[in-house]
Coordinates of C-alpha atoms in Angstrom, one line a residue:
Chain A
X904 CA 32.3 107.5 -113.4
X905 CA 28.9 107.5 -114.7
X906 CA 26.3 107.6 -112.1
X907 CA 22.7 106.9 -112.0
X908 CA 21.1 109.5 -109.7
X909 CA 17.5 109.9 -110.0
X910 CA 17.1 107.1 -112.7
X911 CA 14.4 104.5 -112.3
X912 CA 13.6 101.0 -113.6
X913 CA 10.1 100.6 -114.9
X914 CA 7.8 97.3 -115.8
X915 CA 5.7 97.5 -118.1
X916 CA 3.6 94.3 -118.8
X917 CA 1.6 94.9 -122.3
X918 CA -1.9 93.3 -121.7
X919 CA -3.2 93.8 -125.5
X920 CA -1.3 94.1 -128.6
X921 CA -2.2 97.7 -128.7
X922 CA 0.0 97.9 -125.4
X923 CA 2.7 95.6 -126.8
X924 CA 2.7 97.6 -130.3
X925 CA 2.9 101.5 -127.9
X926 CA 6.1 99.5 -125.9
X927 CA 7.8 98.0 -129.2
X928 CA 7.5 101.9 -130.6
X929 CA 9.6 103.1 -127.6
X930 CA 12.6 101.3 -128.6
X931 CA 12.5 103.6 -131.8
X932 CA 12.4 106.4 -129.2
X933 CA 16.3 107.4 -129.2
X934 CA 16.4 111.0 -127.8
X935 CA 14.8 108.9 -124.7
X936 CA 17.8 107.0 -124.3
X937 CA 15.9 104.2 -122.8
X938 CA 17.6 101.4 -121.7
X939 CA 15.6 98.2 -122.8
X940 CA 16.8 95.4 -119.8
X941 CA 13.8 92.9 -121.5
X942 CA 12.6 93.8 -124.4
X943 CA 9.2 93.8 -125.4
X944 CA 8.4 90.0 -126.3
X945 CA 4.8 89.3 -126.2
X946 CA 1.4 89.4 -124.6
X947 CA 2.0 88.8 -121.0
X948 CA 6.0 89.2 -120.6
X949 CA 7.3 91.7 -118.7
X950 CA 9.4 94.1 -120.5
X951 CA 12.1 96.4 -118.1
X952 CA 13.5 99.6 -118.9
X953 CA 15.9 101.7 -117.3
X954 CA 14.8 105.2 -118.0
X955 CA 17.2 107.8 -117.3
X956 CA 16.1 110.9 -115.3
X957 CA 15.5 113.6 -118.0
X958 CA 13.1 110.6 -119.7
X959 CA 11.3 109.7 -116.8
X960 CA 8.7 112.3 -116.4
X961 CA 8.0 112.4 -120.1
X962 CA 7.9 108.5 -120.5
X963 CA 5.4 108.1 -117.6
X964 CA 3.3 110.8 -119.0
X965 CA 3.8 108.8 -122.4
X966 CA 2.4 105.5 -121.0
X967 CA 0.0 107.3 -118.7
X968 CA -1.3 109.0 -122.1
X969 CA -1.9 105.5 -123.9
X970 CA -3.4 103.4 -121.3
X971 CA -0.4 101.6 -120.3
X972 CA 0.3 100.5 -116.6
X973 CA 3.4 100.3 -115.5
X974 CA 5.1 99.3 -112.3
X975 CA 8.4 100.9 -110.8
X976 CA 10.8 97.6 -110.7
X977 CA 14.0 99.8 -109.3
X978 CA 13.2 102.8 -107.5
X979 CA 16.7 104.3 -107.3
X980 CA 19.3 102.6 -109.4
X981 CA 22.4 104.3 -108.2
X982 CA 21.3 103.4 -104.7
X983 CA 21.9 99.8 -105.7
X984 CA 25.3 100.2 -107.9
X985 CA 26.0 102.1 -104.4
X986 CA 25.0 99.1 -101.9
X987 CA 26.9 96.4 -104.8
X988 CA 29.6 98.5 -104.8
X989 CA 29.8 98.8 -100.7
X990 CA 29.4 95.2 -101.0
X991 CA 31.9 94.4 -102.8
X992 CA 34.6 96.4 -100.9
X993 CA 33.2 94.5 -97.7
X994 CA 34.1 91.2 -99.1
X995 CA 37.9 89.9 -98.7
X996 CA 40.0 90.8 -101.9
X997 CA 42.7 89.5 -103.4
X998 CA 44.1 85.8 -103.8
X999 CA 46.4 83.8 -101.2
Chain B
X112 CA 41.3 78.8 -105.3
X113 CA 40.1 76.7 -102.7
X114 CA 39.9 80.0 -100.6
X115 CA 38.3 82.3 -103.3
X116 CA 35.5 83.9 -102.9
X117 CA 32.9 82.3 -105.1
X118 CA 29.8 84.6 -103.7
X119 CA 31.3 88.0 -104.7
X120 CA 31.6 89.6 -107.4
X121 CA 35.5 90.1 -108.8
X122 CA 37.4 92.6 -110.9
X123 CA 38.8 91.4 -114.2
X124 CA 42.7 91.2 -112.7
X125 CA 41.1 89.0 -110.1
X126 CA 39.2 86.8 -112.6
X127 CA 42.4 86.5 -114.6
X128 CA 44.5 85.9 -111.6
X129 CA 42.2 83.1 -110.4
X130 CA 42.4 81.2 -114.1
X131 CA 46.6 81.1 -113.2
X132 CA 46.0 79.7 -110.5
X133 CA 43.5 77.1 -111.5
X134 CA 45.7 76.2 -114.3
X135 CA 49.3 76.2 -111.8
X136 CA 46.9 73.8 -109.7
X137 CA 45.8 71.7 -112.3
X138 CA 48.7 71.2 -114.9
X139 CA 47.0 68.2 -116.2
X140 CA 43.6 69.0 -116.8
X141 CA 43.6 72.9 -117.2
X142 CA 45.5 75.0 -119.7
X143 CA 45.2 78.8 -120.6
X144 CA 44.8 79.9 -124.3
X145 CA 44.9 83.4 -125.7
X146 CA 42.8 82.9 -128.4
X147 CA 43.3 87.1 -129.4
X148 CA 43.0 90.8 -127.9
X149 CA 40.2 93.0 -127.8
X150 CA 40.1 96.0 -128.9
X151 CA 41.9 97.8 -126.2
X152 CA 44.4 95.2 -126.4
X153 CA 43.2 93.0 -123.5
X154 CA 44.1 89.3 -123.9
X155 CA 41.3 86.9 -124.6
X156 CA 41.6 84.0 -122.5
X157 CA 40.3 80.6 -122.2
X158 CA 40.3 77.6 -120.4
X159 CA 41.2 74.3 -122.1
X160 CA 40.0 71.3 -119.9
X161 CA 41.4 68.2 -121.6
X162 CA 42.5 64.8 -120.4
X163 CA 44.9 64.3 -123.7
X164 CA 44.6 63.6 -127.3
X165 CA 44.5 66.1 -129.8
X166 CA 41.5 67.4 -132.0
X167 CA 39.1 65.8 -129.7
X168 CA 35.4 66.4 -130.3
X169 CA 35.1 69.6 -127.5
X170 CA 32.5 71.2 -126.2
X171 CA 32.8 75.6 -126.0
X172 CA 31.2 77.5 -122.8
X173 CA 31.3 81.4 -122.8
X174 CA 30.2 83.9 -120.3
X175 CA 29.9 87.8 -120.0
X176 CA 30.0 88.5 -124.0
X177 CA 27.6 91.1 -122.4
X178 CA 29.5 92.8 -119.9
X179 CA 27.3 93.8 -117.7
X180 CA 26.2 90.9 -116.8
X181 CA 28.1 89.8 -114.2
X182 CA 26.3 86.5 -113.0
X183 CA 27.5 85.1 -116.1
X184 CA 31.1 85.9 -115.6
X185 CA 30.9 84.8 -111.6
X186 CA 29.0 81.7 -112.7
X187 CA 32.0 80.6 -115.3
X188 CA 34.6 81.6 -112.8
X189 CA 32.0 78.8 -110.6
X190 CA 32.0 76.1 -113.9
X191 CA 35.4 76.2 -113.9
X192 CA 36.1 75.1 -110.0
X193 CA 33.7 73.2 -110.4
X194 CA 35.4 70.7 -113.5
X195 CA 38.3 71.0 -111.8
X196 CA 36.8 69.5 -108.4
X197 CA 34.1 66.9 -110.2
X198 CA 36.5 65.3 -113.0
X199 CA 37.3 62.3 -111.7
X200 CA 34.3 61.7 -109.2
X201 CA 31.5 62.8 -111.7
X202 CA 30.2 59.8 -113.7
X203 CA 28.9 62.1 -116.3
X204 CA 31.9 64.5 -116.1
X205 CA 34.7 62.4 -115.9
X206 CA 32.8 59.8 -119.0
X207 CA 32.4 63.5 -121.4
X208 CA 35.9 64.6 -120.5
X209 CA 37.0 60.6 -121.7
X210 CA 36.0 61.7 -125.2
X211 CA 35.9 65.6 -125.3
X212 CA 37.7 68.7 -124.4
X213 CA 35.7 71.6 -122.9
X214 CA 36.8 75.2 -123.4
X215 CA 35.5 78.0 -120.9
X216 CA 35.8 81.4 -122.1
X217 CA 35.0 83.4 -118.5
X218 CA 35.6 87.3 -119.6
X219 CA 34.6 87.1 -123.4
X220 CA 34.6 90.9 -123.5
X221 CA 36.8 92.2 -121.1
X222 CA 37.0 95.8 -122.1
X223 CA 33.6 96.3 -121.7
X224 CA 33.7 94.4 -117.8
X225 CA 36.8 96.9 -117.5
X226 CA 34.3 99.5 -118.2
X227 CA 32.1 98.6 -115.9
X228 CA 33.8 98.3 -113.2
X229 CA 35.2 101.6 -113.5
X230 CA 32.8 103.8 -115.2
X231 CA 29.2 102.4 -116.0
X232 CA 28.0 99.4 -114.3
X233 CA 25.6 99.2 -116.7
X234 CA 27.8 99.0 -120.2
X235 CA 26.8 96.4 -122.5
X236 CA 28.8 96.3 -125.6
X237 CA 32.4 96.3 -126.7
X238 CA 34.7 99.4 -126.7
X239 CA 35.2 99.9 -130.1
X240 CA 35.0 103.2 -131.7
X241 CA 33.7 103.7 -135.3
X242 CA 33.6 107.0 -137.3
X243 CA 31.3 109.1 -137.7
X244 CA 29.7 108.6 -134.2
X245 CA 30.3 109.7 -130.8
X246 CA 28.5 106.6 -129.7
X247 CA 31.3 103.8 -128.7
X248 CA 30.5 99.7 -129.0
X249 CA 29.0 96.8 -130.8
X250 CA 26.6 94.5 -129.4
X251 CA 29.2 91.2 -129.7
X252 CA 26.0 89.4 -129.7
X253 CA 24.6 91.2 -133.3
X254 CA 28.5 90.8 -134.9
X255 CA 28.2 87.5 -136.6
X256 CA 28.0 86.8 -139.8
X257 CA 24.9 84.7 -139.3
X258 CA 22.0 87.4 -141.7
X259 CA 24.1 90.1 -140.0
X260 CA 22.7 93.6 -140.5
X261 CA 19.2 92.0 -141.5
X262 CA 16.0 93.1 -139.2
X263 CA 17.2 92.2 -135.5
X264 CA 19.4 94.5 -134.8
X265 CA 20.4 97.8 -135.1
X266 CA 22.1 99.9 -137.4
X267 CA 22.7 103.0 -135.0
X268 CA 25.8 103.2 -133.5
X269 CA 24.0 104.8 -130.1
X270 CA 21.9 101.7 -130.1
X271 CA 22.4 98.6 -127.5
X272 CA 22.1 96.4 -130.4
X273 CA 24.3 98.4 -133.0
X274 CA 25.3 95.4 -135.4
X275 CA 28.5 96.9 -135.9
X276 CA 29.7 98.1 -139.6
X277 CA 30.5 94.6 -140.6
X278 CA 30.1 91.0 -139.6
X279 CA 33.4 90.2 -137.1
X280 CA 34.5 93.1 -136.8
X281 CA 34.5 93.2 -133.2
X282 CA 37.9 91.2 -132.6
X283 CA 36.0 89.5 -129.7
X284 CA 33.8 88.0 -131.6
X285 CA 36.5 87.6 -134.6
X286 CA 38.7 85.6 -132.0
X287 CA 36.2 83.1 -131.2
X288 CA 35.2 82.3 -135.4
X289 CA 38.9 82.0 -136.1
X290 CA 39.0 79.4 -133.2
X291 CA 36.1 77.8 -133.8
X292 CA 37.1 77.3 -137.2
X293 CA 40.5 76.4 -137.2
X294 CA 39.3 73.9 -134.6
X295 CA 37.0 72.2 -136.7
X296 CA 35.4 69.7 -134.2
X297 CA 33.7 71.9 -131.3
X298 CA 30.4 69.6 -131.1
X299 CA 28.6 71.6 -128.6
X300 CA 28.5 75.8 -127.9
X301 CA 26.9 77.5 -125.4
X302 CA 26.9 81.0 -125.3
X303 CA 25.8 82.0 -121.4
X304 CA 23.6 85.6 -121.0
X305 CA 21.4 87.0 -118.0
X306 CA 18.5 87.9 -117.0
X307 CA 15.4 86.5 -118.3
X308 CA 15.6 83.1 -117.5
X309 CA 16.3 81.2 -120.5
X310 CA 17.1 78.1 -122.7
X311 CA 17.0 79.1 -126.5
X312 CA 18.6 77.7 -129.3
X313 CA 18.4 78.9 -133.2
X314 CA 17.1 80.4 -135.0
X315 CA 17.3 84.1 -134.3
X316 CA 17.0 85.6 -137.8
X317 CA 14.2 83.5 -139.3
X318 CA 11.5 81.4 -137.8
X319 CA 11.9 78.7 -140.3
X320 CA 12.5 75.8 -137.8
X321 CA 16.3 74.6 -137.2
X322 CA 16.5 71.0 -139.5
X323 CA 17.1 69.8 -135.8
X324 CA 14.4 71.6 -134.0
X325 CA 13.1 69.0 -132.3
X326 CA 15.5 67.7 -130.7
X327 CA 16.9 70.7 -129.7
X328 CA 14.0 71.6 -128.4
X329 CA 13.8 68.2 -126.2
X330 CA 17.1 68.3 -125.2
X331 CA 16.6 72.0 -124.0
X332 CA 13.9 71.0 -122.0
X333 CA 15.6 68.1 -120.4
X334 CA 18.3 70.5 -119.6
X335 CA 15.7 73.3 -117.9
X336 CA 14.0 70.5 -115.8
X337 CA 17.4 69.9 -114.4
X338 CA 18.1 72.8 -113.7
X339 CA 14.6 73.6 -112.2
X340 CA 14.9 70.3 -109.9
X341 CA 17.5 72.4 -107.9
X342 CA 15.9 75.8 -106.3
X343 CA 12.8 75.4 -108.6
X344 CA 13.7 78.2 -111.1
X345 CA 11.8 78.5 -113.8
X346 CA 12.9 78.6 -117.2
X347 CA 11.5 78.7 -120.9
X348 CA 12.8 76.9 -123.7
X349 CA 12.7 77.3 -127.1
X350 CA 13.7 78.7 -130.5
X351 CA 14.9 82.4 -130.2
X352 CA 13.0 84.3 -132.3
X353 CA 9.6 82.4 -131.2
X354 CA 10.5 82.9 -127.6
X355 CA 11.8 86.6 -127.3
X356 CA 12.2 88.4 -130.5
X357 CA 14.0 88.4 -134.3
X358 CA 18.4 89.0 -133.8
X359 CA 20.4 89.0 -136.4
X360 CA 23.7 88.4 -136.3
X361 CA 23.7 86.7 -132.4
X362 CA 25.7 83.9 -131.9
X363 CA 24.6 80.7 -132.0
X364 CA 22.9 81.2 -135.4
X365 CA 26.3 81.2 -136.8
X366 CA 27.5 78.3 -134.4
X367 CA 24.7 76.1 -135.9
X368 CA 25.5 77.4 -139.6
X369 CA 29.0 76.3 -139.5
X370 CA 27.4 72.9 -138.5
X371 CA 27.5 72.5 -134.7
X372 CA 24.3 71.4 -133.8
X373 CA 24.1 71.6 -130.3
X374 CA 24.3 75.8 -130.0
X375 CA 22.2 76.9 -127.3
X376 CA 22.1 80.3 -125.7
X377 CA 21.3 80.8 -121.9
X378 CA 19.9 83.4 -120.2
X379 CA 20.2 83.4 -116.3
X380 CA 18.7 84.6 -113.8
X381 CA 17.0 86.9 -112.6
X382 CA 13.7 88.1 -114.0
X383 CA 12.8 89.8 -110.7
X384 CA 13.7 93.2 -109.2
X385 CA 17.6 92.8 -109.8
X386 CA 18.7 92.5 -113.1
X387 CA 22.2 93.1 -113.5
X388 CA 22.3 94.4 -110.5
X389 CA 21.7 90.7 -109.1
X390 CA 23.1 90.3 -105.6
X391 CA 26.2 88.2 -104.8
X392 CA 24.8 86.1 -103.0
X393 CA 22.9 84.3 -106.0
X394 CA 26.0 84.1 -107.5
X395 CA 26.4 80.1 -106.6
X396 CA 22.8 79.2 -106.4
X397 CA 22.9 80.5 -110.1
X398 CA 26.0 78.8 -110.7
X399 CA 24.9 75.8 -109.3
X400 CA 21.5 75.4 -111.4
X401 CA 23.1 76.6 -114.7
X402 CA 25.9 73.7 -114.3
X403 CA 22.6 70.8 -113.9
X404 CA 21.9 72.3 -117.2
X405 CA 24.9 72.4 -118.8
X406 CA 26.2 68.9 -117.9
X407 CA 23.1 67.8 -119.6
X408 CA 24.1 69.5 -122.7
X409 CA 27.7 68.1 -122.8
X410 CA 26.6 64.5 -121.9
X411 CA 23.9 64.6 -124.8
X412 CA 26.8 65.9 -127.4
X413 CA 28.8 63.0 -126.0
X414 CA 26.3 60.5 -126.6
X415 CA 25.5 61.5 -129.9
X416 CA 28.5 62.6 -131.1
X417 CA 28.0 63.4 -135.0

C-alpha cells in the first residue's frame, strides 16, 4: 500500500504570466515528483498539485522565492484516503 | 440493483457484479460485451443498450479511463440505472433509443481502478510495463493515434502523461479503436473525466478550429446550461487546447478524425477542495447533472444524424 503521510495539496493561482510561465516550469521538475491534479492553464485558473513530503519544503521555498502565492488546498492527504476509506467500509457491501 | 448503493463508492468485482445483474434484469434492453482484456488480463466490459436492429447509428459513453477518478466510474455505474429506469417513460430517451444503440463502457481501465483500490488511491494510468524503465503505465488518454507523441504529452515513462512507445498500444485503448471501427456507425462519443468542471470537444493537438466548431461549440453549451439548471454547477465549454492546454494523442481527437463529429470530453466535478478524493455523497448529484448533459448530446446526434 502506498500511503500519503505528510503529503500536501497546494493551489497555486498564477496572477501574471511570469507566475504562470514559474508554474508551467515545475511540470519539467521530475526529481519533484509533483503530482499536477490541474494543470497550469492560464491567467486566473487554479492549478493543484499534490506535492509529496520530501518536495514540500523545497517547493514552497521555490514559489516563496519567485513571488508566487500559493494556498494549501489538502492539508493532509492520507487523512482523507483514511476517512474515504473508513467510509467506504461503513457503507453496506455486497449485492442481494 | 434496485437496492445498490448508488452514493458509495464500489470495488471493481462489485461494479462488474452490478452490470450482471443489470443485464439478468434487463434481457431486452441490456447486454454485456467484452470488447478485449487489459493488460493484466482483466476483461473489458460494456454495456450495449439497444431496442433491436442491427448496425444502428449508436452513441459510446466511457467512464474512469483515468482510474483514479472515481466519480466517473460511480457516475456510469449511475447512467446505466438510470437508461434502464427512464427508457420507456423518457420522451427523449425512449425517441434516441428508437433509432440508436448506446454503449456504456463503466471500468475502461480496470487494472489501474484495481490498483487503486489496493495500493495508490491516487494511480492514474494503465499497468503496463515498458523496458527500460522502472516507471509502470500510459496515460490511455495520450495513446491514440490522433498526432500521438507530438507536443502534449509526454515522452517519460515516470510522467502522468507518458504517451506510451506507440499509438494503441495500451490494449485499453486498442480495444475501444478496434470497436469503434469495426462498428463503423458510432455517431456520438463521449469520453467522461474529473475534476475541473468541463465540456471540451477537439481539438487537443492543434488550435486550428474543428470544420464543425461552431456547432460543437453550441451544442456544448446547450449541454452545460442543462446541466447547470440542476445544482447550478458551473461549467466551461470549449475547444480543448483553447480551454486547458495542447494533448496529443487524447481521445476524442481521434474519435472526430475517424469522422464522428459529436466527440466531446467531460470533466466532472469537483474543482474545489476534493479532487479525486470527492466524497460519496456527490456521487448522484454528479451523476445526476452530467446525465442533463448527456441526454442533450445523444438527442442532438439523433436529430442530426449524418
Amino acid at each position: 500500500f502506498e500511503t500519503f503521510v505528510g503529503q500536501q495539496v497546494l493551489r497555486i493561482i498564477p496572477t501574471s504570466d511570469e507566475e504562470l510561465q514559474k508554474v508551467q516550469e515545475l511540470q519539467e521538475l521530475e526529481h519533484l515528483e509533483l503530482d499536477f491534479w490541474l494543470s497550469p492553464r492560464g491567467l486566473g485558473s487554479p492549478v493543484d498539485v499534490r506535492v509529496p513530503f520530501p518536495s514540500l519544503q523545497p517547493l514552497k521555498a521555490h514559489l516563496e522565492a519567485n513571488g508566487i502565492s500559493y494556498s494549501v488546498m489538502i492539508e493532509d492527504v492520507q487523512a482523507l484516503v483514511d476517512e474515504e476509506q473508513s467510509q467506504m467500509l461503513r457503507t453496506p457491501r455486497g449485492l442481494p | 440493483t434496485s437496492t445498490f448503493d448508488y452514493s458509495a463508492y464500489h470495488t471493481l468485482d462489485e461494479i462488474y457484479t452490478f452490470m450482471d445483474l443489470l443485464v439478468a434484469e434487463n434481457p431486452d434492453l441490456v447486454s454485456k460485451i467484452e470488447i478485449g482484456r487489459s493488460t493484466e488480463n482483466r476483461p473489458l466490459y460494456v454495456l450495449k443498450f439497444s431496442k433491436g436492429g442491427t448496425n444502428r447509428p449508436a452513441v459510446w459513453i466511457d467512464t474512469g479511463i483515468h482510474s483514479r477518478e472515481w466519480v466517473t466510474q460511480a457516475s456510469g455505474v449511475w447512467f446505466a440505472k438510470k437508461i434502464t429506469l427512464d427508457h420507456e417513460n423518457d420522451e427523449g430517451l425512449a425517441a434516441v433509443l428508437e433509432q440508436m444503440d448506446i454503449f456504456l463502457e463503466i471500468i475502461t481501465n480496470p487494472d489501474g481502478f484495481a490498483f487503486t483500490h489496493s495500493q495508490n488511491r491516487l494511480w492514474r494510468k494503465t499497468r503496463s510495463k515498458h523496458s527500460g524503465s522502472l516507471c509502470v503505465g500510459v496515460d490511455p488518454n495520450r495513446n491514440w493515434d490522433a498526432a500521438f507523441g507530438e507536443p502534449g504529452a509526454s515522452g517519460n515513462p515516470c510522467s502522468q502523461t507518458y504517451h506510451g512507445p506507440y499509438a494503441n498500444s495500451e490494449p485499453e485503448v486498442r480495444a475501444i479503436v478496434d470497436f469503434v471501427k469495426s462498428h463503423g456507425n458510432v455517431k456520438a462519443f463521449v469520453s467522461i473525466h474529473s475534476y475541473s468542471q468541463l465540456l471540451l470537444y477537439p481539438y487537443g493537438y492543434t488550435d486550428t478550429p474543428a470544420p464543425d466548431q461552431q456547432e460543437l461549440h453550441e451544442l456544448s453549451g446547450k449541454a452545460v446550461a442543462a446541466l447547470s439548471s440542476l445544482y447550478g454547477t458551473k461549467y466551461k465549454h470549449g475547444s480543448i487546447i483553447t480551454t486547458i492546454y495542447k494533448a496529443s494523442g487524447n481521445t476524442v481527437d481521434w474519435t472526430y478524425d475517424q469522422g464522428i463529429k459529436y466527440s466531446f470530453t467531460f470533466e466532472l466535478r469537483d474543482t474545489g477542495l476534493y479532487g479525486f478524493l470527492l466524497p460519496a455523497k456527490l456521487i448522484v448529484p454528479t451523476a445526476q447533472e452530467t446525465w442533463l448533459a448527456l441526454k442533450v448530446i445523444m438527442e442532438h446526434a439523433r436529430d442530426h444524424l449524418y
